[in-house]
Short mmCIF file of C-alpha atoms and ligand atoms in Angstrom, two decimals:
data_model
loop_
_atom_site.label_atom_id
_atom_site.label_comp_id
_atom_site.label_asym_id
_atom_site.label_seq_id
_atom_site.Cartn_x
_atom_site.Cartn_y
_atom_site.Cartn_z
CA MET A 39 30.93 -11.28 -0.98
CA ASP A 40 29.82 -12.24 -4.48
CA ILE A 41 26.10 -11.50 -4.61
CA GLY A 42 25.97 -12.36 -8.30
CA HIS A 43 25.68 -16.01 -7.33
CA ILE A 44 22.69 -15.61 -5.04
CA ARG A 45 19.99 -17.52 -6.83
CA LYS A 46 16.89 -19.42 -5.78
CA ASP A 47 14.80 -21.73 -7.87
CA PHE A 48 11.09 -21.28 -7.19
CA ALA A 49 9.67 -24.73 -6.75
CA ASP A 50 6.93 -25.04 -4.18
CA HIS A 51 3.89 -23.37 -5.69
CA ALA A 52 1.25 -24.60 -8.10
CA PRO A 53 1.34 -22.81 -11.47
CA LEU A 54 -1.20 -20.04 -12.05
CA THR A 55 -3.58 -20.80 -14.90
CA ARG A 56 -6.33 -18.75 -16.52
CA GLU A 57 -8.81 -21.43 -15.41
CA ALA A 58 -7.68 -21.24 -11.80
CA ILE A 59 -7.50 -17.46 -11.33
CA ALA A 60 -10.61 -15.41 -10.51
CA ASP A 61 -12.41 -13.39 -13.21
CA ASP A 62 -12.30 -10.35 -10.96
CA PRO A 63 -8.89 -9.08 -9.74
CA PHE A 64 -10.27 -8.13 -6.31
CA ASP A 65 -11.40 -11.74 -5.80
CA GLN A 66 -7.95 -12.91 -6.85
CA PHE A 67 -6.35 -10.32 -4.55
CA THR A 68 -8.49 -11.56 -1.63
CA ARG A 69 -7.37 -15.16 -2.22
CA TRP A 70 -3.71 -14.17 -2.17
CA PHE A 71 -4.05 -11.58 0.60
CA ASP A 72 -5.73 -14.15 2.87
CA GLU A 73 -2.92 -16.60 2.15
CA ALA A 74 -0.31 -13.90 2.84
CA LEU A 75 -1.98 -13.02 6.17
CA ALA A 76 -2.20 -16.70 7.15
CA SER A 77 1.48 -17.29 6.28
CA ALA A 78 4.41 -16.66 8.61
CA MET A 79 5.39 -13.64 6.50
CA PRO A 80 5.75 -10.40 8.52
CA GLU A 81 3.75 -7.28 7.54
CA ALA A 82 1.69 -8.96 4.83
CA ASN A 83 -0.41 -5.77 4.53
CA ALA A 84 2.66 -3.63 3.82
CA PHE A 85 3.09 -2.40 0.27
CA VAL A 86 5.50 -0.14 -1.56
CA LEU A 87 3.83 2.99 -2.88
CA ALA A 88 5.46 4.75 -5.82
CA THR A 89 4.60 8.35 -6.57
CA ALA A 90 6.18 10.80 -8.99
CA THR A 91 6.49 14.55 -9.27
CA ALA A 92 4.89 16.38 -12.18
CA GLN A 93 8.38 16.28 -13.77
CA GLY A 94 8.50 12.49 -13.49
CA GLN A 95 10.96 12.05 -10.61
CA SER A 96 9.69 8.94 -8.81
CA SER A 97 10.00 8.04 -5.14
CA GLN A 98 8.83 5.07 -3.09
CA ARG A 99 8.07 4.12 0.49
CA THR A 100 6.33 1.38 2.44
CA VAL A 101 2.83 2.03 3.81
CA LEU A 102 0.18 -0.25 5.32
CA LEU A 103 -3.00 -1.33 3.59
CA LYS A 104 -5.86 -0.60 5.99
CA TYR A 105 -8.91 -1.33 3.87
CA TYR A 106 -9.86 -2.43 0.37
CA ASP A 107 -12.98 -3.13 -1.62
CA PRO A 108 -13.75 -3.12 -5.37
CA GLN A 109 -13.39 0.70 -5.32
CA GLY A 110 -9.73 0.46 -4.35
CA PHE A 111 -6.96 0.18 -1.77
CA VAL A 112 -6.82 2.52 1.25
CA PHE A 113 -3.88 3.68 3.39
CA TYR A 114 -3.35 6.58 5.81
CA THR A 115 -0.62 9.15 6.03
CA ASN A 116 0.34 12.75 6.68
CA THR A 117 -1.26 14.91 4.01
CA GLU A 118 1.68 17.37 4.04
CA SER A 119 4.31 14.67 3.50
CA ARG A 120 6.47 14.30 0.43
CA LYS A 121 4.20 11.55 -0.94
CA ALA A 122 1.10 13.71 -0.40
CA LYS A 123 2.69 16.63 -2.27
CA GLU A 124 3.62 14.34 -5.14
CA ILE A 125 0.11 12.85 -5.19
CA ALA A 126 -1.38 16.37 -5.37
CA ALA A 127 0.85 17.17 -8.35
CA ASN A 128 0.43 13.80 -10.07
CA PRO A 129 -2.34 11.38 -9.03
CA GLN A 130 -1.00 8.46 -11.12
CA VAL A 131 0.64 6.03 -8.71
CA SER A 132 1.65 2.39 -8.45
CA MET A 133 1.88 -0.04 -5.56
CA LEU A 134 3.63 -3.34 -4.99
CA PHE A 135 3.05 -6.12 -2.47
CA PRO A 136 6.42 -7.97 -2.34
CA TRP A 137 5.32 -11.30 -0.88
CA TYR A 138 8.71 -13.00 -1.29
CA GLY A 139 7.85 -15.64 1.36
CA LEU A 140 5.20 -16.98 -1.00
CA GLN A 141 7.26 -16.37 -4.15
CA ARG A 142 4.65 -13.85 -5.24
CA GLN A 143 4.21 -10.20 -6.02
CA VAL A 144 1.14 -8.13 -6.81
CA LYS A 145 1.70 -4.96 -8.80
CA ILE A 146 -1.06 -2.35 -9.06
CA GLU A 147 -1.32 0.84 -11.11
CA GLY A 148 -4.02 3.41 -10.69
CA HIS A 149 -5.36 6.80 -9.85
CA ILE A 150 -5.27 8.04 -6.27
CA GLU A 151 -7.83 10.17 -4.44
CA PRO A 152 -8.20 11.35 -0.83
CA ILE A 153 -10.99 9.50 0.98
CA SER A 154 -13.70 11.32 2.94
CA ARG A 155 -12.95 12.95 6.27
CA GLU A 156 -15.69 10.76 7.80
CA GLN A 157 -13.93 7.56 6.79
CA THR A 158 -10.58 8.95 7.94
CA LEU A 159 -12.07 9.97 11.29
CA ARG A 160 -13.58 6.53 11.83
CA TYR A 161 -10.20 4.93 11.28
CA PHE A 162 -8.31 7.52 13.36
CA LEU A 163 -10.60 6.95 16.34
CA SER A 164 -9.94 3.20 16.11
CA ARG A 165 -6.17 3.71 16.55
CA PRO A 166 -4.40 3.41 19.93
CA LYS A 167 -4.00 6.79 21.66
CA ASP A 168 -0.18 6.65 21.32
CA SER A 169 -0.49 6.34 17.53
CA GLN A 170 -2.98 9.20 17.45
CA LEU A 171 -0.49 11.35 19.39
CA GLY A 172 2.27 10.21 17.03
CA ALA A 173 0.31 11.62 14.10
CA TRP A 174 0.13 14.98 15.90
CA ALA A 175 3.79 14.94 16.93
CA SER A 176 5.40 14.49 13.53
CA ARG A 177 5.45 16.85 10.56
CA GLN A 178 6.23 13.93 8.29
CA SER A 179 9.01 14.37 5.70
CA SER A 180 10.25 17.68 7.13
CA VAL A 181 13.87 18.07 8.26
CA ILE A 182 14.36 17.89 12.05
CA ASN A 183 17.44 18.44 14.20
CA SER A 184 17.11 15.65 16.71
CA ARG A 185 15.09 12.74 18.01
CA GLN A 186 14.78 14.70 21.25
CA LEU A 187 12.69 17.29 19.45
CA LEU A 188 10.32 14.56 18.32
CA ARG A 189 9.99 13.22 21.85
CA GLN A 190 9.36 16.72 23.22
CA GLN A 191 6.68 17.30 20.62
CA TRP A 192 5.04 13.98 21.49
CA ALA A 193 5.06 14.83 25.23
CA LYS A 194 3.57 18.25 24.47
CA MET A 195 0.74 16.64 22.52
CA LYS A 196 0.21 14.06 25.27
CA GLU A 197 -0.24 16.87 27.76
CA LYS A 198 -2.42 18.95 25.42
CA PHE A 199 -4.82 16.06 24.77
CA ARG A 200 -4.59 14.57 28.26
CA ASP A 201 -8.33 14.48 28.76
CA GLY A 202 -10.79 13.03 26.30
CA GLU A 203 -10.45 12.15 22.66
CA VAL A 204 -7.46 13.07 20.51
CA PRO A 205 -8.88 15.07 17.59
CA LEU A 206 -8.13 14.16 14.00
CA PRO A 207 -5.26 16.38 12.75
CA ASP A 208 -6.25 18.34 9.66
CA PHE A 209 -2.89 17.27 8.14
CA TRP A 210 -3.59 13.54 8.37
CA GLY A 211 -5.85 11.47 6.14
CA GLY A 212 -6.55 8.47 3.98
CA TYR A 213 -6.07 7.88 0.26
CA ARG A 214 -7.67 5.35 -2.05
CA ILE A 215 -5.86 3.91 -5.09
CA GLU A 216 -8.41 3.06 -7.75
CA PRO A 217 -6.65 0.52 -9.97
CA HIS A 218 -6.76 0.23 -13.73
CA ALA A 219 -4.17 -2.57 -13.87
CA ILE A 220 -3.37 -5.37 -11.42
CA GLU A 221 -0.70 -7.99 -12.07
CA PHE A 222 -0.27 -11.24 -10.16
CA TRP A 223 3.18 -12.86 -10.33
CA GLN A 224 3.88 -16.38 -9.14
CA GLY A 225 7.42 -17.75 -9.09
CA GLN A 226 7.97 -21.05 -10.91
CA PRO A 227 10.97 -23.33 -11.59
CA SER A 228 13.54 -22.50 -14.31
CA ARG A 229 12.48 -18.82 -14.33
CA LEU A 230 9.29 -19.76 -16.19
CA HIS A 231 7.21 -17.67 -13.81
CA ASP A 232 3.47 -17.08 -14.18
CA ARG A 233 2.19 -13.54 -14.69
CA PHE A 234 -1.43 -12.53 -15.20
CA LEU A 235 -2.37 -8.93 -15.90
CA TYR A 236 -5.92 -7.66 -15.33
CA ARG A 237 -6.57 -4.33 -17.01
CA ARG A 238 -9.64 -2.21 -17.46
CA ASP A 239 -11.24 -2.35 -20.92
CA GLN A 240 -11.92 0.82 -22.95
CA ALA A 241 -15.32 1.36 -21.35
CA GLN A 242 -13.73 0.97 -17.90
CA THR A 243 -16.38 -1.57 -16.96
CA ASP A 244 -14.85 -5.02 -17.45
CA TRP A 245 -11.43 -6.48 -16.75
CA LEU A 246 -9.35 -7.95 -19.58
CA ILE A 247 -7.02 -10.74 -18.51
CA GLU A 248 -3.72 -11.45 -20.27
CA ARG A 249 -0.80 -13.76 -19.55
CA LEU A 250 2.57 -11.96 -19.69
CA ALA A 251 5.96 -13.47 -20.37
CA PRO A 252 8.08 -13.69 -17.21
C1 LIG B 599 6.47 -1.55 7.49
C2 LIG B 599 6.26 -0.06 7.33
C3 LIG B 599 4.97 0.45 7.35
C4 LIG B 599 4.74 1.82 7.19
N1 LIG B 599 3.46 2.28 7.16
C5 LIG B 599 3.23 3.59 6.94
C6 LIG B 599 1.88 4.06 6.78
O1 LIG B 599 0.89 3.30 6.80
N2 LIG B 599 1.71 5.40 6.58
C7 LIG B 599 2.77 6.27 6.51
O2 LIG B 599 2.52 7.46 6.35
N3 LIG B 599 4.04 5.85 6.63
C8 LIG B 599 4.29 4.53 6.82
N4 LIG B 599 5.59 4.08 6.91
C9 LIG B 599 6.70 5.07 6.78
C10 LIG B 599 6.91 5.37 5.28
O3 LIG B 599 7.63 4.33 4.66
C11 LIG B 599 7.62 6.72 5.03
O4 LIG B 599 8.85 6.78 5.73
C12 LIG B 599 6.78 7.92 5.45
O5 LIG B 599 5.42 7.74 5.08
C13 LIG B 599 7.30 9.21 4.80
O6 LIG B 599 7.27 9.06 3.41
P1 LIG B 599 7.42 10.31 2.40
O7 LIG B 599 8.46 11.22 3.00
O8 LIG B 599 7.85 9.72 1.10
O9 LIG B 599 6.08 10.98 2.31
C14 LIG B 599 5.85 2.72 7.05
C15 LIG B 599 7.15 2.18 7.00
C16 LIG B 599 7.35 0.83 7.14
C17 LIG B 599 8.76 0.28 7.05
#
């Protein structure tokens, strides 16, 4: 199959203009995030998180956005996973929301920090019990011999925490990405796409807004 010929002209969306976009990138993000959630697109809160080792070897994976505010974007994971090790060695990360269904992407670069145990606990307690047990059952990113082992571990945890609340594992937690650059990309006909980049000014107080060539 010749995939070189796969091509789609982006036609259905109004152009992005400086007048139309919000002055604050979080307001702009909220506009687009709400539209993504309201659309038929699956997993609109999924984003691709890129981390890199201290030596610069990058890796990526999908995670779910669980909270955001003007301080940043929060997700949860195993704190002994590959991504967590890379974050500990190098807290500069990037994230991408690939909203192809809307002919959009949002690209974010920033600094990542663990969130408080209190906030993590609040979220953990709001999860279904099966997901809580899942967090206990899996040493994320480690090599395992079989799926059976995973199921056995899950059953063991189910038995162990049969009564009462499932405690928060000390190897599970949330991270917040505090952005210094956020780019909004809107597909347009003839490859003349719209891109607006918000980046922190020198004093780290205001956002500068620039149009980028597609
Ligand atoms: C749609 C989707 C959502 C996911 N959400 C999460 C998540 O919120 N947290 C998480 O730790 N892994 C999530 N994963 C699994 C990760 O992509 C990844 O396999 C896992 O975190 C291990 O990554 P690492 O070995 O690079 O640390 C998700 C995967 C998919 C496809």
